Short mmCIF file of N, CA, C and O in Angstrom, two decimals:
data_model
loop_
_atom_site.label_atom_id
_atom_site.label_comp_id
_atom_site.label_asym_id
_atom_site.label_seq_id
_atom_site.Cartn_x
_atom_site.Cartn_y
_atom_site.Cartn_z
N UNK A 1 24.37 11.95 36.42
CA UNK A 1 24.11 12.83 35.20
C UNK A 1 22.48 12.79 35.10
O UNK A 1 21.74 12.08 35.70
N UNK A 2 21.90 13.62 34.24
CA UNK A 2 20.49 13.83 33.97
C UNK A 2 19.73 12.58 33.55
O UNK A 2 18.65 12.23 33.93
N UNK A 3 20.35 11.74 32.73
CA UNK A 3 19.80 10.68 32.25
C UNK A 3 19.46 9.62 33.30
O UNK A 3 18.50 8.93 33.18
N UNK A 4 20.27 9.46 34.34
CA UNK A 4 20.03 8.54 35.39
C UNK A 4 18.85 9.00 36.34
O UNK A 4 18.22 8.12 36.91
N UNK A 5 18.59 10.24 36.24
CA UNK A 5 17.46 10.68 37.14
C UNK A 5 16.15 10.47 36.39
O UNK A 5 15.15 10.13 37.06
N UNK A 6 16.18 10.26 35.07
CA UNK A 6 14.99 9.93 34.27
C UNK A 6 14.76 8.31 34.50
O UNK A 6 13.53 7.99 34.61
N UNK A 7 15.86 7.60 34.31
CA UNK A 7 15.53 6.23 34.20
C UNK A 7 16.03 5.45 35.48
O UNK A 7 16.06 4.17 35.41
N UNK A 8 15.94 6.13 36.55
CA UNK A 8 16.29 5.43 37.81
C UNK A 8 15.30 4.26 38.16
O UNK A 8 14.01 4.43 37.78
N UNK A 9 15.83 3.33 38.73
CA UNK A 9 14.99 2.14 38.96
C UNK A 9 14.30 2.32 40.39
O UNK A 9 14.82 2.15 41.38
N UNK A 10 13.08 2.77 40.30
CA UNK A 10 12.30 3.00 41.46
C UNK A 10 11.12 2.21 41.47
O UNK A 10 10.89 1.24 40.51
N UNK A 11 10.07 2.39 42.34
CA UNK A 11 8.89 1.58 42.43
C UNK A 11 8.14 1.70 41.09
O UNK A 11 7.45 0.70 40.78
N UNK A 12 7.98 2.95 40.54
CA UNK A 12 7.11 3.01 39.43
C UNK A 12 7.85 2.31 38.21
O UNK A 12 7.04 1.71 37.39
N UNK A 13 9.09 2.30 38.02
CA UNK A 13 9.76 1.59 37.03
C UNK A 13 9.44 -0.01 37.21
O UNK A 13 9.20 -0.66 36.27
N UNK A 14 9.60 -0.37 38.50
CA UNK A 14 9.39 -1.89 38.79
C UNK A 14 7.94 -2.20 38.38
O UNK A 14 7.66 -3.24 37.77
N UNK A 15 6.98 -1.33 38.65
CA UNK A 15 5.50 -1.60 38.32
C UNK A 15 5.36 -1.54 36.73
O UNK A 15 4.54 -2.35 36.25
N UNK A 16 5.95 -0.78 36.07
CA UNK A 16 5.95 -0.66 34.65
C UNK A 16 6.46 -1.96 34.10
O UNK A 16 5.88 -2.58 33.14
N UNK A 17 7.56 -2.37 34.55
CA UNK A 17 8.22 -3.64 34.06
C UNK A 17 7.38 -4.82 34.41
O UNK A 17 7.20 -5.85 33.58
N UNK A 18 6.71 -4.83 35.53
CA UNK A 18 5.79 -6.03 35.91
C UNK A 18 4.66 -6.06 34.87
O UNK A 18 4.23 -7.09 34.67
N UNK A 19 4.33 -4.91 34.30
CA UNK A 19 3.17 -4.92 33.28
C UNK A 19 3.79 -5.23 31.83
O UNK A 19 3.31 -5.89 31.02
N UNK A 20 4.92 -4.58 31.59
CA UNK A 20 5.51 -4.57 30.30
C UNK A 20 6.07 -6.03 29.76
O UNK A 20 5.97 -6.46 28.67
N UNK A 21 6.71 -6.59 30.88
CA UNK A 21 7.34 -7.80 30.49
C UNK A 21 6.47 -8.96 30.10
O UNK A 21 6.58 -9.57 28.91
N UNK A 22 5.30 -9.10 30.77
CA UNK A 22 4.37 -10.18 30.28
C UNK A 22 3.76 -9.80 28.97
O UNK A 22 3.57 -10.66 28.15
N UNK A 23 3.35 -8.60 28.76
CA UNK A 23 2.82 -8.18 27.45
C UNK A 23 3.77 -8.29 26.34
O UNK A 23 3.48 -8.71 25.18
N UNK A 24 5.16 -7.97 26.56
CA UNK A 24 6.04 -8.30 25.51
C UNK A 24 6.26 -9.69 25.27
O UNK A 24 6.34 -10.02 24.01
N UNK A 25 6.36 -10.57 26.21
CA UNK A 25 6.50 -11.93 26.02
C UNK A 25 5.27 -12.45 25.26
O UNK A 25 5.46 -13.32 24.42
N UNK A 26 4.20 -12.01 25.60
CA UNK A 26 2.97 -12.61 24.88
C UNK A 26 2.92 -12.12 23.41
O UNK A 26 2.58 -12.87 22.46
N UNK A 27 3.44 -10.81 23.20
CA UNK A 27 3.45 -10.42 21.75
C UNK A 27 4.54 -11.29 21.03
O UNK A 27 4.33 -11.66 19.84
N UNK A 28 5.64 -11.50 21.68
CA UNK A 28 6.66 -12.34 21.03
C UNK A 28 6.29 -13.74 20.78
O UNK A 28 6.52 -14.27 19.65
N UNK A 29 5.56 -14.36 21.69
CA UNK A 29 5.05 -15.65 21.57
C UNK A 29 4.03 -15.77 20.44
O UNK A 29 4.04 -16.71 19.59
N UNK A 30 3.19 -14.79 20.44
CA UNK A 30 2.15 -14.66 19.25
C UNK A 30 2.94 -14.54 17.96
O UNK A 30 2.46 -15.33 16.92
N UNK A 31 3.87 -13.70 17.71
CA UNK A 31 4.61 -13.58 16.61
C UNK A 31 5.26 -14.84 16.14
O UNK A 31 5.24 -15.29 15.01
N UNK A 32 5.97 -15.47 17.04
CA UNK A 32 6.61 -16.70 16.72
C UNK A 32 5.67 -17.77 16.27
O UNK A 32 5.92 -18.48 15.37
N UNK A 33 4.55 -17.89 16.91
CA UNK A 33 3.40 -18.77 16.61
C UNK A 33 2.89 -18.59 15.20
O UNK A 33 2.82 -19.50 14.48
N UNK A 34 2.82 -17.28 14.77
CA UNK A 34 2.32 -16.88 13.48
C UNK A 34 3.35 -17.45 12.41
O UNK A 34 2.84 -17.78 11.36
N UNK A 35 4.68 -17.12 12.67
CA UNK A 35 5.73 -17.51 11.84
C UNK A 35 5.71 -19.05 11.53
O UNK A 35 5.81 -19.51 10.37
N UNK A 36 5.59 -19.73 12.70
CA UNK A 36 5.52 -21.19 12.65
C UNK A 36 4.38 -21.67 11.83
O UNK A 36 4.57 -22.65 10.98
N UNK A 37 3.24 -21.10 12.07
CA UNK A 37 2.03 -21.39 11.16
C UNK A 37 2.13 -21.18 9.78
O UNK A 37 1.88 -22.14 8.96
N UNK A 38 2.74 -20.07 9.39
CA UNK A 38 2.89 -19.78 7.98
C UNK A 38 4.06 -20.72 7.42
O UNK A 38 3.77 -21.17 6.25
N UNK A 39 5.01 -21.07 8.11
CA UNK A 39 6.11 -22.07 7.67
C UNK A 39 5.46 -23.45 7.35
O UNK A 39 5.72 -24.02 6.37
N UNK A 40 4.67 -23.78 8.27
CA UNK A 40 4.09 -25.20 8.25
C UNK A 40 3.06 -25.15 7.00
O UNK A 40 3.03 -26.12 6.15
N UNK A 41 2.24 -24.09 6.83
CA UNK A 41 1.35 -24.13 5.67
C UNK A 41 2.12 -24.16 4.36
O UNK A 41 1.68 -24.83 3.55
N UNK A 42 3.16 -23.29 4.42
CA UNK A 42 4.02 -23.22 3.14
C UNK A 42 4.69 -24.67 2.92
O UNK A 42 4.64 -25.08 1.71
N UNK A 43 5.22 -25.23 3.87
CA UNK A 43 5.64 -26.65 3.59
C UNK A 43 4.78 -27.71 3.18
O UNK A 43 5.11 -28.48 2.34
N UNK A 44 3.67 -27.72 3.87
CA UNK A 44 2.76 -28.86 3.63
C UNK A 44 1.83 -28.57 2.49
O UNK A 44 1.66 -29.40 1.70
N UNK A 45 1.36 -27.34 2.40
CA UNK A 45 0.47 -27.03 1.36
C UNK A 45 0.87 -26.21 0.10
O UNK A 45 0.36 -26.12 -0.88
N UNK A 46 2.19 -25.63 0.17
CA UNK A 46 2.66 -24.95 -0.90
C UNK A 46 2.58 -23.44 -0.74
O UNK A 46 1.78 -22.98 0.12
N UNK A 47 3.28 -22.77 -1.56
CA UNK A 47 3.44 -21.30 -1.47
C UNK A 47 2.12 -20.48 -1.74
O UNK A 47 1.70 -19.66 -1.26
N UNK A 48 1.38 -21.10 -2.69
CA UNK A 48 0.04 -20.44 -2.99
C UNK A 48 -0.90 -20.44 -1.90
O UNK A 48 -1.60 -19.56 -1.54
N UNK A 49 -0.97 -21.61 -1.25
CA UNK A 49 -1.94 -21.69 -0.02
C UNK A 49 -1.43 -20.75 1.07
O UNK A 49 -2.08 -20.03 1.89
N UNK A 50 0.02 -20.67 1.21
CA UNK A 50 0.54 -19.64 2.15
C UNK A 50 0.08 -18.34 1.97
O UNK A 50 -0.28 -17.60 2.82
N UNK A 51 0.26 -17.83 0.69
CA UNK A 51 -0.19 -16.38 0.34
C UNK A 51 -1.64 -16.30 0.56
O UNK A 51 -2.02 -15.18 1.10
N UNK A 52 -2.52 -17.29 0.21
CA UNK A 52 -3.90 -17.13 0.36
C UNK A 52 -4.29 -17.13 1.85
O UNK A 52 -5.12 -16.13 2.38
N UNK A 53 -3.66 -17.72 2.74
CA UNK A 53 -3.84 -17.55 4.14
C UNK A 53 -3.37 -16.21 4.76
O UNK A 53 -4.08 -15.51 5.50
N UNK A 54 -2.30 -15.74 4.16
CA UNK A 54 -1.81 -14.41 4.52
C UNK A 54 -2.75 -13.29 4.10
O UNK A 54 -3.11 -12.46 4.78
N UNK A 55 -3.34 -13.44 2.90
CA UNK A 55 -4.20 -12.46 2.39
C UNK A 55 -5.48 -12.38 3.34
O UNK A 55 -5.91 -11.45 3.75
N UNK A 56 -5.91 -13.57 3.58
CA UNK A 56 -7.23 -13.74 4.47
C UNK A 56 -6.82 -13.08 5.83
O UNK A 56 -7.80 -12.37 6.36
N UNK A 57 -5.71 -13.49 6.49
CA UNK A 57 -5.41 -12.85 7.90
C UNK A 57 -5.29 -11.32 7.61
O UNK A 57 -5.71 -10.60 8.71
N UNK A 58 -4.72 -10.81 6.68
CA UNK A 58 -4.72 -9.36 6.53
C UNK A 58 -5.97 -8.76 6.42
O UNK A 58 -6.34 -7.79 7.24
N UNK A 59 -7.01 -9.17 5.73
CA UNK A 59 -8.28 -8.72 5.64
C UNK A 59 -9.04 -8.75 6.87
O UNK A 59 -9.74 -7.89 7.35
N UNK A 60 -9.00 -9.90 7.46
CA UNK A 60 -9.64 -10.13 8.71
C UNK A 60 -9.00 -9.25 9.75
O UNK A 60 -9.70 -8.70 10.70
N UNK A 61 -7.71 -9.19 9.86
CA UNK A 61 -7.11 -8.28 10.80
C UNK A 61 -7.37 -6.88 10.64
O UNK A 61 -7.46 -6.16 11.63
N UNK A 62 -7.47 -6.31 9.47
CA UNK A 62 -7.80 -5.04 9.17
C UNK A 62 -9.28 -4.64 9.94
O UNK A 62 -9.44 -3.73 10.61
N UNK A 63 -10.20 -5.50 9.58
CA UNK A 63 -11.56 -5.25 10.01
C UNK A 63 -11.66 -5.51 11.55
O UNK A 63 -12.34 -4.75 12.35
N UNK A 64 -10.84 -6.42 12.08
CA UNK A 64 -10.92 -6.71 13.56
C UNK A 64 -10.23 -5.59 14.22
O UNK A 64 -10.63 -5.28 15.36
N UNK A 65 -9.19 -5.06 13.57
CA UNK A 65 -8.56 -3.81 14.21
C UNK A 65 -9.43 -2.67 14.36
O UNK A 65 -9.33 -1.97 15.30
N UNK A 66 -10.29 -2.41 13.35
CA UNK A 66 -11.32 -1.36 13.50
C UNK A 66 -12.16 -1.57 14.57
O UNK A 66 -12.42 -0.67 15.36
N UNK A 67 -12.74 -2.80 14.77
CA UNK A 67 -13.58 -3.05 15.75
C UNK A 67 -13.02 -3.00 17.15
O UNK A 67 -13.52 -2.60 18.17
N UNK A 68 -11.74 -3.38 17.22
CA UNK A 68 -11.02 -3.50 18.64
C UNK A 68 -10.67 -2.12 19.19
O UNK A 68 -10.18 -2.00 20.25
N UNK A 69 -10.92 -1.07 18.24
CA UNK A 69 -10.81 0.33 18.82
C UNK A 69 -11.55 0.60 20.07
O UNK A 69 -11.28 1.41 20.88
N UNK A 70 -12.82 -0.09 19.99
CA UNK A 70 -13.69 0.12 21.09
C UNK A 70 -13.04 -0.60 22.34
O UNK A 70 -13.20 -0.02 23.52
N UNK A 71 -12.40 -1.67 22.21
CA UNK A 71 -11.64 -2.33 23.46
C UNK A 71 -10.69 -1.47 24.01
O UNK A 71 -10.49 -1.27 25.22
N UNK A 72 -9.81 -0.79 23.01
CA UNK A 72 -8.84 0.10 23.45
C UNK A 72 -9.31 1.33 24.23
O UNK A 72 -8.81 1.84 25.21
N UNK A 73 -10.35 1.85 23.61
CA UNK A 73 -11.15 2.96 24.27
C UNK A 73 -11.56 2.61 25.81
O UNK A 73 -11.35 3.38 26.59
N UNK A 74 -12.11 1.46 25.98
CA UNK A 74 -12.59 1.01 27.17
C UNK A 74 -11.46 0.76 28.20
O UNK A 74 -11.59 1.12 29.33
N UNK A 75 -10.36 0.47 27.63
CA UNK A 75 -9.10 0.21 28.38
C UNK A 75 -8.71 1.58 29.03
O UNK A 75 -8.32 1.57 30.12
N UNK A 76 -8.82 2.65 28.18
CA UNK A 76 -8.44 4.01 28.81
C UNK A 76 -9.40 4.57 29.77
O UNK A 76 -9.08 4.90 30.92
N UNK A 77 -10.65 4.72 29.29
CA UNK A 77 -11.63 5.38 30.10
C UNK A 77 -12.01 4.52 31.28
O UNK A 77 -12.53 4.99 32.41
N UNK A 78 -12.18 3.22 31.09
CA UNK A 78 -12.44 2.25 32.12
C UNK A 78 -11.47 2.33 33.21
O UNK A 78 -11.92 2.17 34.38
N UNK A 79 -10.20 2.49 32.95
CA UNK A 79 -9.27 2.51 33.95
C UNK A 79 -9.47 3.72 34.83
O UNK A 79 -9.23 3.59 35.98
N UNK A 80 -9.84 4.79 34.09
CA UNK A 80 -10.01 6.03 34.91
C UNK A 80 -11.18 5.96 35.81
O UNK A 80 -11.23 6.44 36.87
N UNK A 81 -12.30 5.44 35.21
CA UNK A 81 -13.61 5.28 36.12
C UNK A 81 -13.14 4.30 37.32
O UNK A 81 -13.71 4.50 38.33
N UNK A 82 -12.52 3.28 37.10
CA UNK A 82 -12.11 2.32 38.07
C UNK A 82 -11.22 2.98 39.19
O UNK A 82 -11.59 2.81 40.32
N UNK A 83 -10.44 3.76 38.64
CA UNK A 83 -9.44 4.46 39.64
C UNK A 83 -10.21 5.56 40.44
O UNK A 83 -9.83 5.70 41.68
N UNK A 84 -11.34 6.12 39.93
CA UNK A 84 -11.98 7.15 40.64
C UNK A 84 -13.12 6.42 41.49
O UNK A 84 -14.01 7.09 42.03
N UNK A 85 -13.03 4.98 41.37
CA UNK A 85 -14.09 4.36 42.13
C UNK A 85 -15.47 4.40 41.74
O UNK A 85 -16.56 4.44 42.40
N UNK A 86 -15.58 4.83 40.47
CA UNK A 86 -17.03 5.11 39.85
C UNK A 86 -17.39 3.86 39.06
O UNK A 86 -17.35 3.76 37.89
N UNK A 87 -17.96 2.91 39.82
CA UNK A 87 -18.18 1.54 39.21
C UNK A 87 -19.44 1.45 38.34
O UNK A 87 -19.58 0.82 37.45
N UNK A 88 -20.21 2.55 38.68
CA UNK A 88 -21.48 2.59 37.78
C UNK A 88 -21.12 3.07 36.36
O UNK A 88 -21.60 2.55 35.38
N UNK A 89 -20.29 4.03 36.31
CA UNK A 89 -19.76 4.55 34.98
C UNK A 89 -18.96 3.53 34.44
O UNK A 89 -19.04 3.29 33.09
N UNK A 90 -18.02 2.85 35.07
CA UNK A 90 -17.32 1.66 34.56
C UNK A 90 -18.29 0.63 33.77
O UNK A 90 -18.01 0.22 32.65
N UNK A 91 -19.27 0.21 34.62
CA UNK A 91 -20.27 -0.69 34.08
C UNK A 91 -20.90 -0.24 32.71
O UNK A 91 -21.14 -0.89 31.76
N UNK A 92 -21.32 1.10 32.74
CA UNK A 92 -21.81 1.74 31.49
C UNK A 92 -20.98 1.59 30.27
O UNK A 92 -21.33 1.42 29.24
N UNK A 93 -19.56 1.92 30.65
CA UNK A 93 -18.62 1.93 29.58
C UNK A 93 -18.49 0.46 29.06
O UNK A 93 -18.37 0.28 27.86
N UNK A 94 -18.55 -0.47 29.98
CA UNK A 94 -18.22 -1.83 29.41
C UNK A 94 -19.46 -2.33 28.58
O UNK A 94 -19.28 -2.97 27.61
N UNK A 95 -20.68 -2.08 29.16
CA UNK A 95 -21.97 -2.60 28.44
C UNK A 95 -21.89 -1.83 27.01
O UNK A 95 -22.19 -2.57 26.16
N UNK A 96 -21.73 -0.57 26.98
CA UNK A 96 -21.78 0.13 25.73
C UNK A 96 -20.78 -0.36 24.80
O UNK A 96 -20.95 -0.68 23.56
N UNK A 97 -19.55 -0.59 25.23
CA UNK A 97 -18.47 -1.11 24.43
C UNK A 97 -18.79 -2.56 23.94
O UNK A 97 -18.60 -2.84 22.71
N UNK A 98 -19.32 -3.43 24.68
CA UNK A 98 -19.73 -4.78 24.28
C UNK A 98 -20.78 -4.72 23.24
O UNK A 98 -20.56 -5.44 22.19
N UNK A 99 -21.75 -3.94 23.31
CA UNK A 99 -22.86 -3.94 22.39
C UNK A 99 -22.40 -3.15 21.20
O UNK A 99 -22.71 -3.87 20.00
N UNK A 100 -21.52 -2.18 21.12
CA UNK A 100 -21.07 -1.65 19.94
C UNK A 100 -20.09 -2.60 19.12
O UNK A 100 -20.16 -2.68 17.95
N UNK A 101 -19.25 -3.22 19.90
CA UNK A 101 -18.29 -4.18 19.31
C UNK A 101 -19.05 -5.27 18.71
O UNK A 101 -18.73 -5.67 17.47
N UNK A 102 -20.05 -5.81 19.30
CA UNK A 102 -20.79 -6.86 18.68
C UNK A 102 -21.65 -6.44 17.43
O UNK A 102 -21.69 -7.10 16.43
N UNK A 103 -22.20 -5.15 17.60
CA UNK A 103 -22.86 -4.60 16.36
C UNK A 103 -21.86 -4.37 15.27
O UNK A 103 -22.34 -4.45 14.05
N UNK A 104 -20.68 -4.20 15.56
CA UNK A 104 -19.62 -3.98 14.39
C UNK A 104 -19.24 -5.28 13.71
O UNK A 104 -19.18 -5.47 12.72
N UNK A 105 -19.03 -6.25 14.73
CA UNK A 105 -18.45 -7.56 14.30
C UNK A 105 -19.51 -8.44 13.62
O UNK A 105 -19.08 -9.24 12.67
N UNK A 106 -20.83 -8.21 13.82
CA UNK A 106 -21.83 -9.08 13.11
C UNK A 106 -21.85 -8.78 11.64
O UNK A 106 -21.67 -9.73 10.75
N UNK A 107 -21.85 -7.53 11.13
CA UNK A 107 -21.78 -7.23 9.64
C UNK A 107 -20.48 -7.70 9.12
O UNK A 107 -20.27 -8.31 8.13
N UNK A 108 -19.39 -7.54 9.85
CA UNK A 108 -18.07 -7.96 9.39
C UNK A 108 -17.99 -9.43 9.24
O UNK A 108 -17.33 -10.02 8.19
N UNK A 109 -18.46 -10.18 10.21
CA UNK A 109 -18.60 -11.62 10.10
C UNK A 109 -19.34 -12.15 8.86
O UNK A 109 -19.08 -13.12 8.13
N UNK A 110 -20.39 -11.35 8.52
CA UNK A 110 -21.19 -11.68 7.35
C UNK A 110 -20.48 -11.32 6.14
O UNK A 110 -20.45 -12.31 5.15
N UNK A 111 -19.84 -10.36 6.11
CA UNK A 111 -19.04 -9.97 4.92
C UNK A 111 -17.93 -10.97 4.80
O UNK A 111 -17.56 -11.40 3.61
N UNK A 112 -17.19 -11.35 5.92
CA UNK A 112 -16.09 -12.37 5.64
C UNK A 112 -16.70 -13.67 5.22
O UNK A 112 -16.05 -14.23 4.28
N UNK A 113 -17.86 -14.19 5.83
CA UNK A 113 -18.26 -15.52 5.30
C UNK A 113 -18.90 -15.53 3.93
O UNK A 113 -18.94 -16.56 3.17
N UNK A 114 -19.41 -14.29 3.38
CA UNK A 114 -19.87 -14.32 2.08
C UNK A 114 -18.97 -13.76 1.04
O UNK A 114 -19.07 -14.19 -0.30
N UNK A 115 -18.01 -13.04 1.39
CA UNK A 115 -17.18 -12.36 0.30
C UNK A 115 -15.74 -12.84 0.22
O UNK A 115 -14.94 -12.65 -0.77
N UNK A 116 -15.16 -13.49 1.34
CA UNK A 116 -13.73 -13.58 1.31
C UNK A 116 -13.36 -14.74 0.29
O UNK A 116 -12.21 -14.65 -0.24
N UNK A 117 -14.13 -15.69 0.23
CA UNK A 117 -13.77 -16.81 -0.81
C UNK A 117 -13.75 -16.16 -2.16
O UNK A 117 -12.85 -16.59 -2.90
N UNK A 118 -14.78 -15.22 -2.50
CA UNK A 118 -14.61 -14.75 -3.98
C UNK A 118 -13.48 -13.89 -4.15
O UNK A 118 -12.90 -13.90 -5.18
N UNK A 119 -12.99 -13.07 -3.06
CA UNK A 119 -11.85 -12.16 -3.26
C UNK A 119 -10.61 -13.08 -3.39
O UNK A 119 -9.68 -12.72 -4.12
N UNK A 120 -10.53 -14.11 -2.65
CA UNK A 120 -9.28 -15.08 -2.71
C UNK A 120 -9.27 -15.68 -3.94
O UNK A 120 -8.13 -15.76 -4.67
N UNK A 121 -10.41 -16.23 -4.62
CA UNK A 121 -10.39 -16.84 -5.85
C UNK A 121 -10.11 -15.91 -6.94
O UNK A 121 -9.51 -16.10 -7.93
N UNK A 122 -10.57 -14.47 -6.79
CA UNK A 122 -10.34 -13.42 -7.65
C UNK A 122 -8.80 -13.21 -7.96
O UNK A 122 -8.23 -12.89 -8.96
N UNK A 123 -8.07 -13.46 -6.74
CA UNK A 123 -6.72 -13.28 -6.75
C UNK A 123 -5.87 -14.48 -7.35
O UNK A 123 -4.67 -14.48 -7.49
N UNK A 124 -6.68 -15.53 -7.74
CA UNK A 124 -5.92 -16.55 -8.32
C UNK A 124 -5.50 -17.69 -7.39
O UNK A 124 -4.66 -18.53 -7.76
N UNK A 125 -6.04 -17.80 -6.21
CA UNK A 125 -5.65 -18.81 -5.27
C UNK A 125 -6.66 -19.89 -5.26
O UNK A 125 -7.61 -19.90 -5.36
#
């Protein structure tokens, strides 16, 4: 049938699984770790502390996600430059990405260190 021609187990499928399985296990382990952390904070420090930690993680995660867009972009174009054996262009991409990522994270770090406590206190934690 047609579906079996799409999902047949060939070399490319095997290569995809070799990449996808470790990434999936890593994401699963990270999620389980986050759940355990939140459960321990809730049990030891109470639900108010748990909510405060979650709010801080959301704020930090949003700003970090914005900056990590540069890492994702390098993953795409860097792979193409590497595949084309254009190592000079790959080096340029990596250097540019590192500089821009750092320039984005420095102000974010300053904002986190000066403003996050006020925002958490404003929410009543």
